[in-house]
Amino acid sequence: MEHQDPQKIEQFKGQPRLPTFAVPKRYDLTIKTDLSACTFSGTVLIGLSVLQATRFLVLNALELVINEVSFTDSHNHRHIPCDVVVDSDDEILVLVFEQALGVGDGVLGIGFSGPLSEHMKGFYRGTYVEGGVKKNMAATQFEAVDARRCFPCWDEPALKATFKITLVDVPLELTALSNMPISLEKVDGQLKTVYFEDSPIMSTYLVAFVIGSFDHIEDTTTDGIKVRVFCPVGKSEQGKFALDVAVKALDLYRNYFSMPYPLPKLDMVAVPEFPGGAMENYGLITYRETELLHDDLHSAAANTQRLAIVVTHEVAHQWFGNLVTMEWWTHLWLNEGFATWVSYLATDKLFPEWKIWTQFLEMITGGLVMDSLEQSHPIEVEIPHARSIEELFDAIGYKKGSSVIRMLQDYIGDDVFQCSEPDFVTFLACLHQRSLASYINRFACKNAKTEDLWSVLSDESGVEVNSVMDLWTKQKGYPVISVEYKDHILEFEQSQFLSYGLNGEGQWIVPITVSLGSYDKRKNFLLETKHGRLDISEMSGSWDGSSNSNEKKNQEELDENLWVKINVGQTGFYRVKYDDKLTARLRKAIVDKRLSPSDKFGILDDAYALCEACEMSLSSLLSLMDAYRKELDYIVSSKIINICCNVAKVSIDAMPDSVDDLKQFFINLILLSSEKLGWEPTSGEGHLSSLLREEVLMALATFGHSRTREEAVKRFQTYLVDRNTSGLPVDIRKATYISVMSHTSVTNRNGFESLLMEYREADAVQEKTRILRSMASCPDPIIVLEVLNFMMSEEVRDQDVIYGLAGISLEGRETAWIWLKENWDAILKRWGAGMILHYFIRAIVTP
């Protein structure tokens, strides 16, 4: 029986989701690509289940020319649509039939053609250089809703199906890859047809294929999964580090999730032009070259660490996202938040000396900064239109999402699983055995919502997780916890923190952790209302662990030394505002080196945010920062540098007369680190020292420290004469290039010209991006303008413009703003309204 009004195709317009009276079960997709003409054509046979008699089939298509269409039912009757409507606004293809299609199975066949996209989305054209000749290649980027640009499909994550993919007329010398292994190749002269095995059930956004020129290396996991890394020709050795990380991560996740990797192979490909960092396509992960290639000569410690985290993130998606997929884009954070969180778990397991969980604090800060804006959004957001999904790929889903998981981990780990020690390793054992493995097993090959995860966690833990976590995922923002100390009572008040200083309306159930004078003295509780009180008289009575000593001490003196730290280890997604007494005691505890790096980081991070919101004076912030003068821990020093840079950005406009004094204060604050680390790595030096050296020298160069700049320029001049010198190790190059550009002006262009030459001659992508990040740091606005115009030239790949934008000097901001307005149409035409565009906004408009 027909249920739709035959006259109203309009009923399908303006809808966030497709109607459900027909769903796909299988796609047989054949694609023929013409790399010279930058076009493609193809056919798709879609095995459907018609669940409700209908005259309409509604699916997604965008920028495709639709050719022949027919539907063959289970009785082998062929139905030709009487009308084919392509609606580009709603990105749908509506097929209208004279008679209703009956309930049952059938096959929908569609012929189509389209252009290879120029904007790195859908099925798009990329370029590479071989033998000095620029050539075309093709790759896919379908997440979130761009499979529809390549072939007509039900382009929603819940509408999973199997895929059989065939690539026709592939040039014989090129490599063709897809999600599954090749089952057959047929050669016809200089062309070949490549047939791939049937895939398991998966969502359209995870379908992928790549046609290009590559070398590769491979290895095998302990349970026989073939892992390959495809690199530019001649650079396969640069894939070794990523290959090693991926193989170990596959083994780690197999055990952790109690579920084997579901596919027979995993390929990872360095795509010459790529819009994001990487994409977790099932069995065929695509990467920006800088995120997959590792070069011992040109990869700094930061490059190495970033690569490991990105690879473990994408491999984690093979379970979290691909095997178990969000039901709709509202639940994107289930993919990205968990993959981010678990990538730190894996990286910590593989490289424990990196102390990566301490560095996770930067992830939390990123989420806090974004979520303090009035224009923020909840982790879970309703999607009014397919294109609006792209707005969700931001710090809320990734950084806040992973941070609230970390907070939940800490809360459940201590209070529910009742582990004997409240540490991460103990918690993971519990969580692995009782929660996440159950979630993966329960929803394997299916789709899940946030509520499904909370349900599993509640079942396994016995705690109503959703009652706590719904407040964190369904409303935007987070609280600042104000704390006052009166007569051995801590009084708490929560209010929504906003970066512009006013308080919002939100209220949360907040997992509060408190340490008093010692990490052995700790209290945990839930603040479920706006106000709360905690009596600490019992804890403070013997805070230093020596009751005999306490009896001899004057109580006032005892109180004076009793520091109170809220949000121990910074695992909670909230900020803390202490009263003056508690702030003074924490400052003393910092000077006396009584606090952990995580807590020193958190105190500083909260103080800067409060200062930015006019809840703390700048003088109070600077006084607190002065307590960190002898700090040598990487994550704390990195936070100091970050705050110094932010204050400098604000002060150049707000109080220009004080800028030089502030810069000198910042230099004095970090100079000790520079003197301890020196310019060159010492034998056996650790990873964190390499990270810190790079950041400290960059900061000193940026703030105008004359000795640093002079030494850097001297080393650069030596390098130009002797490329084999050991005086320019990779971790000091960015500081060196910034120093070179600081001496550059329109009347003295030597440094700029030398860096341009280095860029043009560099073969390593890491070195090219490092130079691009430094070029616009010049204080001369005319040089900055020249650099920006260089970014628009053919010498800089479309994807690499983001690096140049990231380094614009404070003096060049106004020039960059004028340039952006004058070039807006050209920018929009070249990069489109996709992922790259927001870098222009963030780098130029935001300051």
PDB file of C-alpha atoms in Angstrom, residues 109-214:
ATOM      1  CA  GLY A 109      21.200   0.244 -11.061  1.00  0.00           C
ATOM      2  CA  ILE A 110      22.493   3.763 -11.786  1.00  0.00           C
ATOM      3  CA  GLY A 111      24.990   5.081 -14.313  1.00  0.00           C
ATOM      4  CA  PHE A 112      26.717   8.331 -13.440  1.00  0.00           C
ATOM      5  CA  SER A 113      29.641  10.613 -14.218  1.00  0.00           C
ATOM      6  CA  GLY A 114      31.303  13.629 -12.655  1.00  0.00           C
ATOM      7  CA  PRO A 115      34.446  15.740 -12.335  1.00  0.00           C
ATOM      8  CA  LEU A 116      37.338  14.919 -10.047  1.00  0.00           C
ATOM      9  CA  SER A 117      36.996  17.531  -7.314  1.00  0.00           C
ATOM     10  CA  GLU A 118      39.555  20.333  -7.055  1.00  0.00           C
ATOM     11  CA  HIS A 119      38.854  20.863  -3.346  1.00  0.00           C
ATOM     12  CA  MET A 120      40.133  17.623  -1.762  1.00  0.00           C
ATOM     13  CA  LYS A 121      36.664  16.247  -1.024  1.00  0.00           C
ATOM     14  CA  GLY A 122      34.684  13.385  -2.527  1.00  0.00           C
ATOM     15  CA  PHE A 123      36.689  11.749  -5.332  1.00  0.00           C
ATOM     16  CA  TYR A 124      39.354  14.338  -5.988  1.00  0.00           C
ATOM     17  CA  ARG A 125      42.430  15.113  -8.062  1.00  0.00           C
ATOM     18  CA  GLY A 126      45.828  15.383  -6.457  1.00  0.00           C
ATOM     19  CA  THR A 127      49.214  15.977  -8.008  1.00  0.00           C
ATOM     20  CA  TYR A 128      52.722  14.647  -7.497  1.00  0.00           C
ATOM     21  CA  VAL A 129      56.036  15.299  -9.195  1.00  0.00           C
ATOM     22  CA  GLU A 130      57.944  12.453 -10.822  1.00  0.00           C
ATOM     23  CA  GLY A 131      61.122  13.033 -12.807  1.00  0.00           C
ATOM     24  CA  GLY A 132      60.497  16.756 -12.678  1.00  0.00           C
ATOM     25  CA  VAL A 133      57.073  16.313 -14.299  1.00  0.00           C
ATOM     26  CA  LYS A 134      53.834  17.183 -12.484  1.00  0.00           C
ATOM     27  CA  LYS A 135      51.319  14.348 -12.773  1.00  0.00           C
ATOM     28  CA  ASN A 136      47.756  13.681 -11.640  1.00  0.00           C
ATOM     29  CA  MET A 137      46.573  11.086  -9.165  1.00  0.00           C
ATOM     30  CA  ALA A 138      43.185  10.517  -7.512  1.00  0.00           C
ATOM     31  CA  ALA A 139      42.040   9.811  -3.969  1.00  0.00           C
ATOM     32  CA  THR A 140      38.859   9.859  -1.921  1.00  0.00           C
ATOM     33  CA  GLN A 141      37.844  11.792   1.181  1.00  0.00           C
ATOM     34  CA  PHE A 142      34.225  10.906   1.961  1.00  0.00           C
ATOM     35  CA  GLU A 143      33.827  11.874   5.611  1.00  0.00           C
ATOM     36  CA  ALA A 144      31.480  13.318   6.554  1.00  0.00           C
ATOM     37  CA  VAL A 145      28.997  13.431   3.635  1.00  0.00           C
ATOM     38  CA  ASP A 146      30.986  13.352   0.421  1.00  0.00           C
ATOM     39  CA  ALA A 147      30.633   9.766  -0.795  1.00  0.00           C
ATOM     40  CA  ARG A 148      27.604  11.239  -2.598  1.00  0.00           C
ATOM     41  CA  ARG A 149      30.015  13.301  -4.732  1.00  0.00           C
ATOM     42  CA  CYS A 150      31.453  10.055  -6.111  1.00  0.00           C
ATOM     43  CA  PHE A 151      28.456   7.739  -6.517  1.00  0.00           C
ATOM     44  CA  PRO A 152      24.726   7.779  -5.685  1.00  0.00           C
ATOM     45  CA  CYS A 153      24.269   6.172  -2.281  1.00  0.00           C
ATOM     46  CA  TRP A 154      22.459   6.195   1.031  1.00  0.00           C
ATOM     47  CA  ASP A 155      25.130   8.427   2.557  1.00  0.00           C
ATOM     48  CA  GLU A 156      24.340   8.046   6.255  1.00  0.00           C
ATOM     49  CA  PRO A 157      26.452   6.192   8.850  1.00  0.00           C
ATOM     50  CA  ALA A 158      23.584   3.995  10.083  1.00  0.00           C
ATOM     51  CA  LEU A 159      22.834   2.671   6.580  1.00  0.00           C
ATOM     52  CA  LYS A 160      25.677   0.177   6.504  1.00  0.00           C
ATOM     53  CA  ALA A 161      26.188  -2.217   3.595  1.00  0.00           C
ATOM     54  CA  THR A 162      28.853  -4.387   1.991  1.00  0.00           C
ATOM     55  CA  PHE A 163      30.877  -3.037  -0.939  1.00  0.00           C
ATOM     56  CA  LYS A 164      32.443  -4.667  -3.970  1.00  0.00           C
ATOM     57  CA  ILE A 165      34.656  -2.162  -5.764  1.00  0.00           C
ATOM     58  CA  THR A 166      36.154  -2.336  -9.245  1.00  0.00           C
ATOM     59  CA  LEU A 167      38.481   0.297 -10.692  1.00  0.00           C
ATOM     60  CA  VAL A 168      38.602   0.388 -14.515  1.00  0.00           C
ATOM     61  CA  ASP A 169      41.242   1.819 -16.891  1.00  0.00           C
ATOM     62  CA  VAL A 170      43.920   2.300 -14.254  1.00  0.00           C
ATOM     63  CA  PRO A 171      47.263   3.168 -15.909  1.00  0.00           C
ATOM     64  CA  LEU A 172      49.471   0.102 -15.693  1.00  0.00           C
ATOM     65  CA  GLU A 173      52.307   1.895 -13.895  1.00  0.00           C
ATOM     66  CA  LEU A 174      50.068   3.204 -11.102  1.00  0.00           C
ATOM     67  CA  THR A 175      49.006   1.548  -7.853  1.00  0.00           C
ATOM     68  CA  ALA A 176      45.287   1.099  -7.152  1.00  0.00           C
ATOM     69  CA  LEU A 177      44.152   0.583  -3.555  1.00  0.00           C
ATOM     70  CA  SER A 178      40.818   0.199  -1.804  1.00  0.00           C
ATOM     71  CA  ASN A 179      39.446  -0.979   1.532  1.00  0.00           C
ATOM     72  CA  MET A 180      39.923  -4.653   0.705  1.00  0.00           C
ATOM     73  CA  PRO A 181      42.717  -6.726  -0.879  1.00  0.00           C
ATOM     74  CA  ILE A 182      42.843  -7.112  -4.662  1.00  0.00           C
ATOM     75  CA  SER A 183      41.115 -10.264  -5.860  1.00  0.00           C
ATOM     76  CA  LEU A 184      42.017  -9.981  -9.557  1.00  0.00           C
ATOM     77  CA  GLU A 185      43.791  -7.714 -12.034  1.00  0.00           C
ATOM     78  CA  LYS A 186      43.144  -7.786 -15.787  1.00  0.00           C
ATOM     79  CA  VAL A 187      45.643  -6.037 -18.055  1.00  0.00           C
ATOM     80  CA  ASP A 188      44.615  -4.521 -21.382  1.00  0.00           C
ATOM     81  CA  GLY A 189      47.570  -2.847 -23.083  1.00  0.00           C
ATOM     82  CA  GLN A 190      48.713   0.063 -20.907  1.00  0.00           C
ATOM     83  CA  LEU A 191      45.615  -0.094 -18.706  1.00  0.00           C
ATOM     84  CA  LYS A 192      44.330  -2.512 -16.110  1.00  0.00           C
ATOM     85  CA  THR A 193      41.070  -3.302 -14.342  1.00  0.00           C
ATOM     86  CA  VAL A 194      41.458  -3.944 -10.609  1.00  0.00           C
ATOM     87  CA  TYR A 195      38.856  -6.001  -8.745  1.00  0.00           C
ATOM     88  CA  PHE A 196      38.720  -5.899  -4.955  1.00  0.00           C
ATOM     89  CA  GLU A 197      37.269  -8.438  -2.517  1.00  0.00           C
ATOM     90  CA  ASP A 198      33.882  -7.850  -0.946  1.00  0.00           C
ATOM     91  CA  SER A 199      34.074  -5.704   2.172  1.00  0.00           C
ATOM     92  CA  PRO A 200      32.395  -6.396   5.495  1.00  0.00           C
ATOM     93  CA  ILE A 201      29.406  -4.236   6.361  1.00  0.00           C
ATOM     94  CA  MET A 202      30.408  -0.572   6.671  1.00  0.00           C
ATOM     95  CA  SER A 203      29.219   3.009   6.292  1.00  0.00           C
ATOM     96  CA  THR A 204      29.627   4.948   3.049  1.00  0.00           C
ATOM     97  CA  TYR A 205      31.925   7.571   4.608  1.00  0.00           C
ATOM     98  CA  LEU A 206      34.523   4.818   5.179  1.00  0.00           C
ATOM     99  CA  VAL A 207      34.670   3.653   1.543  1.00  0.00           C
ATOM    100  CA  ALA A 208      37.976   4.610  -0.072  1.00  0.00           C
ATOM    101  CA  PHE A 209      40.172   4.157  -3.126  1.00  0.00           C
ATOM    102  CA  VAL A 210      43.437   5.708  -4.234  1.00  0.00           C
ATOM    103  CA  ILE A 211      45.127   5.681  -7.657  1.00  0.00           C
ATOM    104  CA  GLY A 212      48.692   6.939  -7.713  1.00  0.00           C
ATOM    105  CA  SER A 213      52.424   6.247  -7.826  1.00  0.00           C
ATOM    106  CA  PHE A 214      53.866   4.732  -4.640  1.00  0.00           C
TER     107      PHE A 214
END
